[in-house]
């Protein structure tokens, strides 16, 4: 990873706290592919595995899912290849602070179908037909929000005002991420599972009639 420029000695999460998650997925060709691979913070692996297992069960299509070292850490190259990914030891797009990807605590999914928009421009540059989010088409993140939220990824970049990042899901604040990192791994996994379970419990008890409004309210009220 160091040779491929995806991690450096000053990365906020050391390599020993990262884990590979392998999974199968349905491609846009309608066939099952068994080569999905994503790198995430170790405390999140059980929930990330469940996310991709449920995406497979739902037949939500992915173009591919390869680690960022195959793109030498080049986020734009990964987006152009419509690659779904997580860990990348880089700064925020357009900023200097560490991206949540540098913690392995964010997932980008199908960048072509779910572009990144900022100040009137968008990436990848071939995603123009997906700037309109209706009608929903295969691979668009809106049809998978519930899966990510139920497994603790309670922040969706499609709800942001500027930038808007339809491909991006993350777990919450850097303070929460640091709390997970400070715990022994079994305890960190248990804390993150409770975090996801609290969201699901909120859905059951919340009386908002509109499903999307109830989903977003529970995500907002439960994220840390």
Tab-separated table of C-alpha atoms in Angstrom:
chain	number	residue	atom	x	y	z
A	1	UNK	CA	0.000	0.000	0.000
A	2	UNK	CA	2.906	2.360	0.714
A	3	UNK	CA	4.453	1.535	-2.664
A	4	UNK	CA	1.119	2.211	-4.359
A	5	UNK	CA	0.664	5.534	-2.520
A	6	UNK	CA	-2.518	4.652	-0.643
A	7	UNK	CA	-1.042	4.855	2.869
A	8	UNK	CA	1.736	6.876	4.505
A	9	UNK	CA	3.373	6.769	7.964
A	10	UNK	CA	1.259	9.719	9.132
A	11	UNK	CA	-2.074	8.201	8.051
A	12	UNK	CA	-4.613	8.586	10.908
A	13	UNK	CA	-5.286	4.824	10.951
A	14	UNK	CA	-2.324	2.417	10.893
A	15	UNK	CA	-2.258	-0.498	8.495
A	16	UNK	CA	-2.751	-2.977	11.369
A	17	UNK	CA	-6.233	-1.481	11.980
A	18	UNK	CA	-7.355	-2.103	8.376
A	19	UNK	CA	-8.985	-5.293	7.103
A	20	UNK	CA	-9.873	-6.637	3.659
A	21	UNK	CA	-13.494	-7.657	3.085
A	22	UNK	CA	-14.126	-9.924	0.116
A	23	UNK	CA	-17.573	-10.423	-1.369
A	24	UNK	CA	-19.588	-11.388	-4.419
A	25	UNK	CA	-21.720	-8.917	-6.364
A	26	UNK	CA	-24.008	-8.668	-9.364
A	27	UNK	CA	-22.445	-6.818	-12.285
A	28	UNK	CA	-24.209	-4.578	-14.753
A	29	UNK	CA	-23.982	-7.599	-17.061
A	30	UNK	CA	-26.444	-9.391	-14.765
A	31	UNK	CA	-23.850	-12.018	-13.788
A	32	UNK	CA	-22.432	-12.780	-10.341
A	33	UNK	CA	-18.789	-11.841	-9.834
A	34	UNK	CA	-16.797	-13.224	-6.921
A	35	UNK	CA	-13.853	-10.803	-6.920
A	36	UNK	CA	-15.190	-7.892	-4.863
A	37	UNK	CA	-12.595	-6.560	-2.422
A	38	UNK	CA	-12.738	-3.528	-0.161
A	39	UNK	CA	-10.464	-2.329	2.666
A	40	UNK	CA	-12.061	-0.821	5.776
A	41	UNK	CA	-11.331	-0.129	9.433
A	42	UNK	CA	-11.284	-3.413	11.327
A	43	UNK	CA	-14.100	-2.403	13.701
A	44	UNK	CA	-16.495	-2.113	10.748
A	45	UNK	CA	-15.840	-5.372	8.923
A	46	UNK	CA	-18.865	-7.345	10.100
A	47	UNK	CA	-21.277	-4.600	9.104
A	48	UNK	CA	-19.497	-3.954	5.790
A	49	UNK	CA	-19.683	-7.663	4.966
A	50	UNK	CA	-23.409	-7.558	5.687
A	51	UNK	CA	-23.854	-4.496	3.444
A	52	UNK	CA	-22.378	-6.207	0.407
A	53	UNK	CA	-24.123	-9.500	1.134
A	54	UNK	CA	-27.446	-7.626	1.143
A	55	UNK	CA	-26.564	-5.717	-2.023
A	56	UNK	CA	-25.948	-9.095	-3.677
A	57	UNK	CA	-29.237	-10.487	-2.384
A	58	UNK	CA	-31.063	-7.422	-3.699
A	59	UNK	CA	-29.195	-7.727	-7.026
A	60	UNK	CA	-27.976	-4.156	-6.721
A	61	UNK	CA	-25.374	-3.941	-9.516
A	62	UNK	CA	-21.756	-2.860	-9.109
A	63	UNK	CA	-19.324	-2.234	-11.937
A	64	UNK	CA	-16.359	-3.409	-9.876
A	65	UNK	CA	-14.896	-3.136	-6.369
A	66	UNK	CA	-11.108	-3.059	-6.211
A	67	UNK	CA	-8.670	-1.632	-3.605
A	68	UNK	CA	-7.339	1.843	-4.292
A	69	UNK	CA	-3.748	0.625	-4.675
A	70	UNK	CA	-4.824	-0.701	-8.079
A	71	UNK	CA	-5.299	2.968	-9.002
A	72	UNK	CA	-2.165	4.150	-7.119
A	73	UNK	CA	-4.466	6.122	-4.819
A	74	UNK	CA	-5.813	8.245	-7.693
A	75	UNK	CA	-9.419	8.962	-6.711
A	76	UNK	CA	-10.352	10.408	-10.098
A	77	UNK	CA	-8.975	7.363	-11.925
A	78	UNK	CA	-11.025	5.099	-9.650
A	79	UNK	CA	-14.138	7.167	-10.346
A	80	UNK	CA	-13.529	7.065	-14.110
A	81	UNK	CA	-13.372	3.266	-13.850
A	82	UNK	CA	-16.674	3.273	-11.917
A	83	UNK	CA	-14.912	1.518	-9.059
A	84	UNK	CA	-16.531	1.082	-5.649
A	85	UNK	CA	-13.969	1.463	-2.861
A	86	UNK	CA	-13.289	2.506	0.729
A	87	UNK	CA	-9.818	3.044	2.210
A	88	UNK	CA	-7.546	5.637	0.616
A	89	UNK	CA	-5.041	7.609	2.676
A	90	UNK	CA	-5.834	11.000	1.194
A	91	UNK	CA	-7.143	14.414	2.137
A	92	UNK	CA	-10.747	15.453	1.631
A	93	UNK	CA	-11.597	16.398	-1.941
A	94	UNK	CA	-10.990	20.140	-2.164
A	95	UNK	CA	-9.649	20.315	1.409
A	96	UNK	CA	-6.632	19.605	3.580
A	97	UNK	CA	-8.102	17.559	6.469
A	98	UNK	CA	-7.975	13.780	6.279
A	99	UNK	CA	-10.837	12.255	4.323
A	100	UNK	CA	-13.005	9.718	6.137
A	101	UNK	CA	-11.588	7.327	3.527
A	102	UNK	CA	-8.188	7.680	5.224
A	103	UNK	CA	-9.797	6.049	8.271
A	104	UNK	CA	-11.429	3.267	6.248
A	105	UNK	CA	-14.745	4.620	7.538
A	106	UNK	CA	-16.363	5.666	4.245
A	107	UNK	CA	-17.485	3.791	1.134
A	108	UNK	CA	-17.911	5.138	-2.395
A	109	UNK	CA	-20.281	3.157	-4.561
A	110	UNK	CA	-20.699	3.235	-8.384
A	111	UNK	CA	-19.213	6.722	-9.038
A	112	UNK	CA	-20.616	6.831	-12.588
A	113	UNK	CA	-24.198	6.318	-11.446
A	114	UNK	CA	-23.564	8.449	-8.322
A	115	UNK	CA	-21.359	11.423	-9.229
A	116	UNK	CA	-19.596	13.990	-7.059
A	117	UNK	CA	-20.836	17.561	-7.670
A	118	UNK	CA	-19.163	20.768	-6.549
A	119	UNK	CA	-19.682	24.370	-7.733
A	120	UNK	CA	-21.277	23.356	-11.016
A	121	UNK	CA	-18.736	20.684	-11.978
A	122	UNK	CA	-18.951	16.943	-11.555
A	123	UNK	CA	-16.822	13.804	-11.409
A	124	UNK	CA	-16.440	11.452	-13.144
A	125	UNK	CA	-16.684	13.536	-16.295
A	126	UNK	CA	-18.841	10.947	-18.100
A	127	UNK	CA	-21.583	10.997	-15.445
A	128	UNK	CA	-23.693	13.805	-16.927
A	129	UNK	CA	-26.701	11.598	-17.578
A	130	UNK	CA	-26.861	10.781	-13.848
A	131	UNK	CA	-27.017	14.354	-12.566
A	132	UNK	CA	-30.799	14.000	-12.681
A	133	UNK	CA	-31.726	11.563	-9.935
A	134	UNK	CA	-35.116	10.616	-11.329
A	135	UNK	CA	-36.141	8.180	-12.512
A	136	UNK	CA	-33.996	5.815	-10.466
A	137	UNK	CA	-31.820	3.555	-12.567
A	138	UNK	CA	-29.767	0.443	-11.708
A	139	UNK	CA	-26.768	1.173	-9.513
A	140	UNK	CA	-28.008	4.504	-8.165
A	141	UNK	CA	-27.358	4.898	-4.446
A	142	UNK	CA	-30.909	5.921	-3.547
A	143	UNK	CA	-32.081	2.325	-3.779
A	144	UNK	CA	-29.399	1.163	-1.306
A	145	UNK	CA	-29.522	3.919	1.337
A	146	UNK	CA	-31.547	1.758	3.697
A	147	UNK	CA	-28.928	-1.006	3.589
A	148	UNK	CA	-26.042	1.322	4.404
A	149	UNK	CA	-27.993	3.068	7.165
A	150	UNK	CA	-29.068	-0.202	8.811
A	151	UNK	CA	-25.420	-1.182	9.070
A	152	UNK	CA	-24.143	2.013	10.647
A	153	UNK	CA	-23.170	4.128	7.634
A	154	UNK	CA	-25.584	6.877	8.632
A	155	UNK	CA	-24.195	9.735	6.532
A	156	UNK	CA	-25.005	9.875	2.811
A	157	UNK	CA	-23.285	12.516	0.686
A	158	UNK	CA	-26.395	12.810	-1.468
A	159	UNK	CA	-28.009	14.712	1.425
A	160	UNK	CA	-25.248	17.337	1.490
A	161	UNK	CA	-25.698	20.830	0.106
A	162	UNK	CA	-22.141	21.623	-1.098
A	163	UNK	CA	-20.546	19.462	-2.291
A	164	UNK	CA	-23.097	16.793	-3.147
A	165	UNK	CA	-21.511	13.334	-3.218
A	166	UNK	CA	-24.051	10.721	-4.266
A	167	UNK	CA	-21.544	7.852	-4.186
A	168	UNK	CA	-20.388	8.487	-0.598
A	169	UNK	CA	-21.478	6.839	2.671
A	170	UNK	CA	-19.660	7.273	5.990
A	171	UNK	CA	-20.230	6.287	9.606
A	172	UNK	CA	-20.128	9.647	11.389
A	173	UNK	CA	-17.751	12.074	13.076
A	174	UNK	CA	-14.003	11.819	13.523
A	175	UNK	CA	-14.593	11.810	17.281
A	176	UNK	CA	-16.678	8.644	16.931
A	177	UNK	CA	-14.052	7.092	14.674
A	178	UNK	CA	-11.342	7.895	17.228
A	179	UNK	CA	-13.478	6.332	19.960
A	180	UNK	CA	-13.651	3.094	17.972
A	181	UNK	CA	-9.906	3.154	17.362
A	182	UNK	CA	-9.213	3.599	21.076
A	183	UNK	CA	-11.102	0.427	22.003
A	184	UNK	CA	-9.906	-3.189	21.813
A	185	UNK	CA	-11.185	-4.698	18.568
A	186	UNK	CA	-13.950	-6.933	20.031
A	187	UNK	CA	-15.298	-4.004	22.038
A	188	UNK	CA	-15.055	-1.631	19.073
A	189	UNK	CA	-17.055	-4.053	16.915
A	190	UNK	CA	-19.675	-4.367	19.646
A	191	UNK	CA	-19.970	-0.579	19.967
A	192	UNK	CA	-20.391	-0.188	16.214
A	193	UNK	CA	-23.005	-2.946	16.095
A	194	UNK	CA	-24.989	-1.196	18.851
A	195	UNK	CA	-24.703	2.008	16.845
A	196	UNK	CA	-26.328	0.316	13.850
A	197	UNK	CA	-28.924	-1.433	16.020
A	198	UNK	CA	-29.998	1.867	17.608
A	199	UNK	CA	-30.849	3.207	14.151
A	200	UNK	CA	-32.961	0.111	13.384
A	201	UNK	CA	-34.731	0.445	16.736
A	202	UNK	CA	-35.511	4.075	15.937
A	203	UNK	CA	-37.164	3.042	12.664
A	204	UNK	CA	-39.493	0.714	14.550
A	205	UNK	CA	-40.611	3.226	17.166
A	206	UNK	CA	-40.660	6.400	15.068
A	207	UNK	CA	-44.185	7.420	14.001
A	208	UNK	CA	-43.319	9.508	10.931
A	209	UNK	CA	-45.516	8.153	8.151
A	210	UNK	CA	-43.209	8.978	5.231
A	211	UNK	CA	-40.549	6.258	4.970
A	212	UNK	CA	-37.807	8.536	3.636
A	213	UNK	CA	-38.463	11.208	6.252
A	214	UNK	CA	-38.441	8.565	9.002
A	215	UNK	CA	-35.210	7.074	7.665
A	216	UNK	CA	-33.442	10.437	7.493
A	217	UNK	CA	-34.712	11.518	10.922
A	218	UNK	CA	-33.433	8.330	12.558
A	219	UNK	CA	-30.074	8.631	10.813
A	220	UNK	CA	-29.727	12.258	11.925
A	221	UNK	CA	-30.789	11.574	15.524
A	222	UNK	CA	-28.609	8.496	16.000
A	223	UNK	CA	-25.355	9.325	14.263
A	224	UNK	CA	-22.342	10.295	16.322
